[in-house]
Amino acid sequence: EVQLVESGGGLVQPGGSLRLSCAASGFTFSSYEMNWVRQAPGKGLEWVSYISSSGSTIYYADSVKGRFTISRDNAKNSLYLQMNSLRAEDTAVYYCARDEGLLYYFDYWGQGTLVTVSS
Amino acid sequence: DIQMTQSPSSLSASVGDRVTITCRASQSISSYLNWYQQKPGKAPKLLIYAASSLQSGVPSRFSGSGSGTDFTLTISSLQPEDFATYYCQQSYSTPGITFGQGTRLEIK
């Protein structure tokens, strides 16, 4: 059974940093591209970042470019999102999502982790 | 970025009704259109990919159609568990994947 479990969310002050993790199991993690998608409270879904299976190709949404860094450790079956210079508008539930790879749809999602940026 | 516009934003319907949700792209996206269902406090769930392909395990009352800029998600006979929020997503422009604003389906 495919499982994605996020962790690392919490309350952080504006300008602060946080590192999210996503532990994958039930599939060959190193063969799949991965993404982070977020959802602000009461709002819709926003794609945040993409990483290829090897980690060699990375993309970011303009809203987080230069502040967030996506990475992965295929030996540990884990995906990460390092978030720096956090702003109030980064407050959201952050989901990791497996990318199907050819048609770029997200076939499995984690349960999400809440990040709250507030003083 | 490609803008995705869903209509309606909210919809009230009864169990057994046939429901259609529309998604329009700001430019042609061929068939790179996917649909997700999200229930309160839960992660989104993939329903339809490539405009009309049913994801494994999804009931056959869900169907998708369209290509180019106009797409529809149809639920042929609403069940109590179908009341949720539905999102379309374009995967034609990568990077730059975008979602529609969502359609909230409520019980009448």
Tab-separated table of C-alpha atoms in Angstrom:
chain	number	residue	atom	x	y	z
A	1	GLU	CA	0.000	0.000	0.000
A	2	VAL	CA	1.348	3.393	-0.995
A	3	GLN	CA	1.793	5.687	2.008
A	4	LEU	CA	3.060	9.234	2.258
A	5	VAL	CA	3.420	10.697	5.736
A	6	GLU	CA	4.340	14.356	6.218
A	7	SER	CA	5.857	15.798	9.369
A	8	GLY	CA	7.616	18.912	10.568
A	9	GLY	CA	4.813	21.443	10.520
A	10	GLY	CA	4.149	23.853	13.349
A	11	LEU	CA	4.008	27.466	14.445
A	12	VAL	CA	6.835	29.714	13.292
A	13	GLN	CA	7.381	33.463	13.416
A	14	PRO	CA	7.539	35.550	10.244
A	15	GLY	CA	11.036	35.397	8.826
A	16	GLY	CA	11.642	32.024	10.428
A	17	SER	CA	12.467	28.631	8.945
A	18	LEU	CA	10.944	25.187	8.980
A	19	ARG	CA	11.819	21.870	7.347
A	20	LEU	CA	9.065	19.536	6.257
A	21	SER	CA	9.598	15.835	5.646
A	22	CYS	CA	7.575	13.259	3.757
A	23	ALA	CA	8.236	9.572	4.433
A	24	ALA	CA	7.273	7.283	1.573
A	25	SER	CA	6.518	3.579	1.659
A	26	GLY	CA	4.776	0.910	-0.383
A	27	PHE	CA	6.415	1.811	-3.703
A	28	THR	CA	9.847	2.288	-5.256
A	29	PHE	CA	10.387	5.884	-4.165
A	30	SER	CA	13.476	6.394	-6.315
A	31	SER	CA	11.442	5.776	-9.474
A	32	TYR	CA	8.918	8.557	-8.930
A	33	GLU	CA	8.856	12.300	-9.261
A	34	MET	CA	7.411	14.102	-6.262
A	35	ASN	CA	5.714	17.384	-5.492
A	36	TRP	CA	4.664	19.637	-2.653
A	37	VAL	CA	1.195	21.194	-2.835
A	38	ARG	CA	-0.249	23.542	-0.246
A	39	GLN	CA	-3.672	24.735	0.799
A	40	ALA	CA	-4.211	27.893	2.831
A	41	PRO	CA	-7.039	27.701	5.387
A	42	GLY	CA	-10.384	27.696	3.588
A	43	LYS	CA	-8.710	28.160	0.202
A	44	GLY	CA	-7.884	26.089	-2.864
A	45	LEU	CA	-4.867	24.037	-3.849
A	46	GLU	CA	-1.573	25.612	-4.905
A	47	TRP	CA	1.319	23.673	-6.417
A	48	VAL	CA	4.581	24.597	-4.657
A	49	SER	CA	7.473	22.539	-5.964
A	50	TYR	CA	8.532	19.531	-8.070
A	51	ILE	CA	11.557	17.254	-7.985
A	52	SER	CA	12.493	14.568	-10.480
A	53	SER	CA	13.159	10.996	-9.419
A	54	SER	CA	16.931	11.522	-9.315
A	55	GLY	CA	16.700	15.010	-7.885
A	56	SER	CA	18.418	16.523	-10.889
A	57	THR	CA	15.433	18.598	-12.045
A	58	ILE	CA	13.631	20.956	-9.679
A	59	TYR	CA	10.903	23.536	-10.181
A	60	TYR	CA	9.259	26.067	-7.882
A	61	ALA	CA	6.187	28.225	-7.948
A	62	ASP	CA	7.049	31.916	-8.283
A	63	SER	CA	5.516	32.530	-4.844
A	64	VAL	CA	8.217	30.480	-3.093
A	65	LYS	CA	11.189	30.733	-5.470
A	66	GLY	CA	14.343	31.769	-3.664
A	67	ARG	CA	12.891	30.952	-0.230
A	68	PHE	CA	11.991	27.246	-0.393
A	69	THR	CA	14.242	24.319	-1.308
A	70	ILE	CA	12.979	20.886	-2.261
A	71	SER	CA	15.206	17.842	-1.905
A	72	ARG	CA	15.013	14.091	-1.551
A	73	ASP	CA	16.997	11.192	-0.122
A	74	ASN	CA	16.191	8.079	-2.125
A	75	ALA	CA	18.154	5.893	0.283
A	76	LYS	CA	15.836	7.016	3.065
A	77	ASN	CA	12.653	7.095	0.931
A	78	SER	CA	12.142	10.686	1.995
A	79	LEU	CA	11.170	14.014	0.477
A	80	TYR	CA	11.922	17.356	2.094
A	81	LEU	CA	10.929	20.994	1.861
A	82	GLN	CA	13.197	23.551	3.507
A	83	MET	CA	11.229	26.745	4.016
A	84	ASN	CA	13.091	29.973	4.838
A	85	SER	CA	12.023	33.596	5.188
A	86	LEU	CA	8.515	32.471	5.971
A	87	ARG	CA	5.630	34.883	5.553
A	88	ALA	CA	2.085	34.947	6.890
A	89	GLU	CA	0.841	34.003	3.418
A	90	ASP	CA	2.790	30.727	3.627
A	91	THR	CA	0.358	29.543	6.305
A	92	ALA	CA	-1.195	26.391	4.882
A	93	VAL	CA	-1.480	22.648	5.037
A	94	TYR	CA	1.407	21.242	3.028
A	95	TYR	CA	0.890	17.969	1.170
A	96	CYS	CA	3.462	15.791	-0.514
A	97	ALA	CA	2.101	14.152	-3.636
A	98	ARG	CA	3.435	11.439	-5.900
A	99	ASP	CA	3.677	12.382	-9.551
A	100	GLU	CA	2.493	9.835	-12.095
A	101	GLY	CA	5.408	10.948	-14.255
A	102	LEU	CA	4.124	11.056	-17.842
A	103	LEU	CA	0.947	13.077	-17.566
A	104	TYR	CA	1.923	14.922	-14.382
A	105	TYR	CA	-1.094	14.131	-12.283
A	106	PHE	CA	-0.852	13.389	-8.573
A	107	ASP	CA	-1.984	9.851	-7.875
A	108	TYR	CA	-1.187	9.621	-4.147
A	109	TRP	CA	-1.172	12.312	-1.470
A	110	GLY	CA	-0.064	12.421	2.135
A	111	GLN	CA	-2.390	13.540	4.921
A	112	GLY	CA	-0.747	16.954	5.128
A	113	THR	CA	1.093	18.947	7.787
A	114	LEU	CA	-0.007	22.393	8.967
A	115	VAL	CA	2.413	25.292	8.872
A	116	THR	CA	1.322	28.449	10.682
A	117	VAL	CA	3.368	31.611	10.275
A	118	SER	CA	2.412	34.107	12.954
A	119	SER	CA	3.947	36.273	15.635
B	1	ASP	CA	0.492	30.667	-16.022
B	2	ILE	CA	-2.566	28.906	-17.385
B	3	GLN	CA	-5.685	29.951	-15.494
B	4	MET	CA	-8.304	27.343	-14.663
B	5	THR	CA	-11.860	28.487	-13.985
B	6	GLN	CA	-14.461	26.158	-12.531
B	7	SER	CA	-18.206	26.651	-12.560
B	8	PRO	CA	-20.208	26.739	-10.528
B	9	SER	CA	-18.247	27.625	-7.380
B	10	SER	CA	-20.868	25.852	-5.314
B	11	LEU	CA	-23.737	23.566	-6.066
B	12	SER	CA	-26.603	22.086	-4.084
B	13	ALA	CA	-27.970	18.729	-5.201
B	14	SER	CA	-29.828	15.712	-3.897
B	15	VAL	CA	-28.891	12.044	-3.660
B	16	GLY	CA	-29.590	10.442	-7.020
B	17	ASP	CA	-29.154	13.652	-9.026
B	18	ARG	CA	-26.940	13.902	-12.096
B	19	VAL	CA	-24.377	16.642	-11.567
B	20	THR	CA	-21.981	18.329	-13.984
B	21	ILE	CA	-19.052	20.568	-13.063
B	22	THR	CA	-17.260	22.583	-15.713
B	23	CYS	CA	-13.608	23.606	-15.936
B	24	ARG	CA	-12.282	26.062	-18.500
B	25	ALA	CA	-8.610	26.695	-19.283
B	26	SER	CA	-7.277	30.074	-20.375
B	27	GLN	CA	-5.527	28.384	-23.308
B	28	SER	CA	-5.580	24.985	-24.923
B	29	ILE	CA	-4.260	22.205	-22.697
B	30	SER	CA	-5.082	19.281	-24.987
B	31	SER	CA	-6.248	16.520	-22.612
B	32	TYR	CA	-3.885	17.355	-19.752
B	33	LEU	CA	-6.752	17.817	-17.308
B	34	ASN	CA	-7.257	15.987	-14.038
B	35	TRP	CA	-10.013	15.988	-11.423
B	36	TYR	CA	-9.679	15.568	-7.654
B	37	GLN	CA	-12.182	15.159	-4.825
B	38	GLN	CA	-11.467	16.576	-1.389
B	39	LYS	CA	-13.466	16.018	1.775
B	40	PRO	CA	-13.098	18.290	4.821
B	41	GLY	CA	-9.857	17.696	6.702
B	42	LYS	CA	-8.652	15.144	4.164
B	43	ALA	CA	-6.145	15.102	1.332
B	44	PRO	CA	-7.339	15.402	-2.254
B	45	LYS	CA	-8.069	12.142	-4.067
B	46	LEU	CA	-7.515	11.610	-7.784
B	47	LEU	CA	-10.713	10.775	-9.658
B	48	ILE	CA	-10.050	11.350	-13.360
B	49	TYR	CA	-6.802	11.849	-15.264
B	50	ALA	CA	-6.109	12.807	-18.864
B	51	ALA	CA	-9.586	14.347	-19.083
B	52	SER	CA	-11.524	11.093	-19.267
B	53	SER	CA	-9.587	8.191	-17.709
B	54	LEU	CA	-11.039	6.837	-14.493
B	55	GLN	CA	-8.479	6.279	-11.734
B	56	SER	CA	-8.381	2.735	-10.389
B	57	GLY	CA	-10.887	2.157	-7.622
B	58	VAL	CA	-13.039	5.176	-8.432
B	59	PRO	CA	-16.740	4.364	-8.951
B	60	SER	CA	-17.975	4.365	-12.525
B	61	ARG	CA	-20.612	7.009	-11.754
B	62	PHE	CA	-17.765	9.517	-12.142
B	63	SER	CA	-16.819	10.449	-15.684
B	64	GLY	CA	-14.860	13.186	-17.407
B	65	SER	CA	-14.885	14.649	-20.878
B	66	GLY	CA	-13.481	17.473	-22.939
B	67	SER	CA	-10.316	18.615	-24.649
B	68	GLY	CA	-8.669	21.879	-25.564
B	69	THR	CA	-10.092	24.466	-23.182
B	70	ASP	CA	-13.425	23.066	-21.972
B	71	PHE	CA	-13.863	20.093	-19.687
B	72	THR	CA	-16.600	18.535	-17.572
B	73	LEU	CA	-16.812	16.206	-14.599
B	74	THR	CA	-20.099	14.333	-14.360
B	75	ILE	CA	-21.478	12.326	-11.461
B	76	SER	CA	-24.296	10.242	-12.900
B	77	SER	CA	-26.170	9.508	-9.684
B	78	LEU	CA	-25.042	11.323	-6.551
B	79	GLN	CA	-24.321	9.228	-3.501
B	80	PRO	CA	-24.076	10.555	0.070
B	81	GLU	CA	-20.292	10.101	0.068
B	82	ASP	CA	-19.914	12.319	-3.023
B	83	PHE	CA	-20.625	15.560	-1.177
B	84	ALA	CA	-17.219	17.212	-1.203
B	85	THR	CA	-15.171	19.852	-3.006
B	86	TYR	CA	-13.937	19.086	-6.522
B	87	TYR	CA	-10.854	20.586	-8.171
B	88	CYS	CA	-9.647	20.469	-11.739
B	89	GLN	CA	-5.915	20.661	-12.441
B	90	GLN	CA	-4.031	21.283	-15.659
B	91	SER	CA	-0.768	19.406	-16.153
B	92	TYR	CA	-0.041	20.723	-19.667
B	93	SER	CA	2.226	23.498	-18.455
B	94	THR	CA	5.013	22.080	-16.294
B	95	PRO	CA	6.398	23.760	-14.370
B	96	GLY	CA	3.387	25.851	-13.606
B	97	ILE	CA	0.749	23.265	-12.761
B	98	THR	CA	-2.426	25.070	-11.740
B	99	PHE	CA	-5.699	24.132	-10.118
B	100	GLY	CA	-9.195	25.495	-10.484
B	101	GLN	CA	-10.647	27.351	-7.519
B	102	GLY	CA	-12.834	24.397	-6.554
B	103	THR	CA	-16.523	23.521	-6.691
B	104	ARG	CA	-18.232	22.780	-3.393
B	105	LEU	CA	-20.977	20.190	-3.783
B	106	GLU	CA	-23.514	20.363	-0.971
B	107	ILE	CA	-26.588	18.423	-0.011
B	108	LYS	CA	-29.867	20.103	-0.937
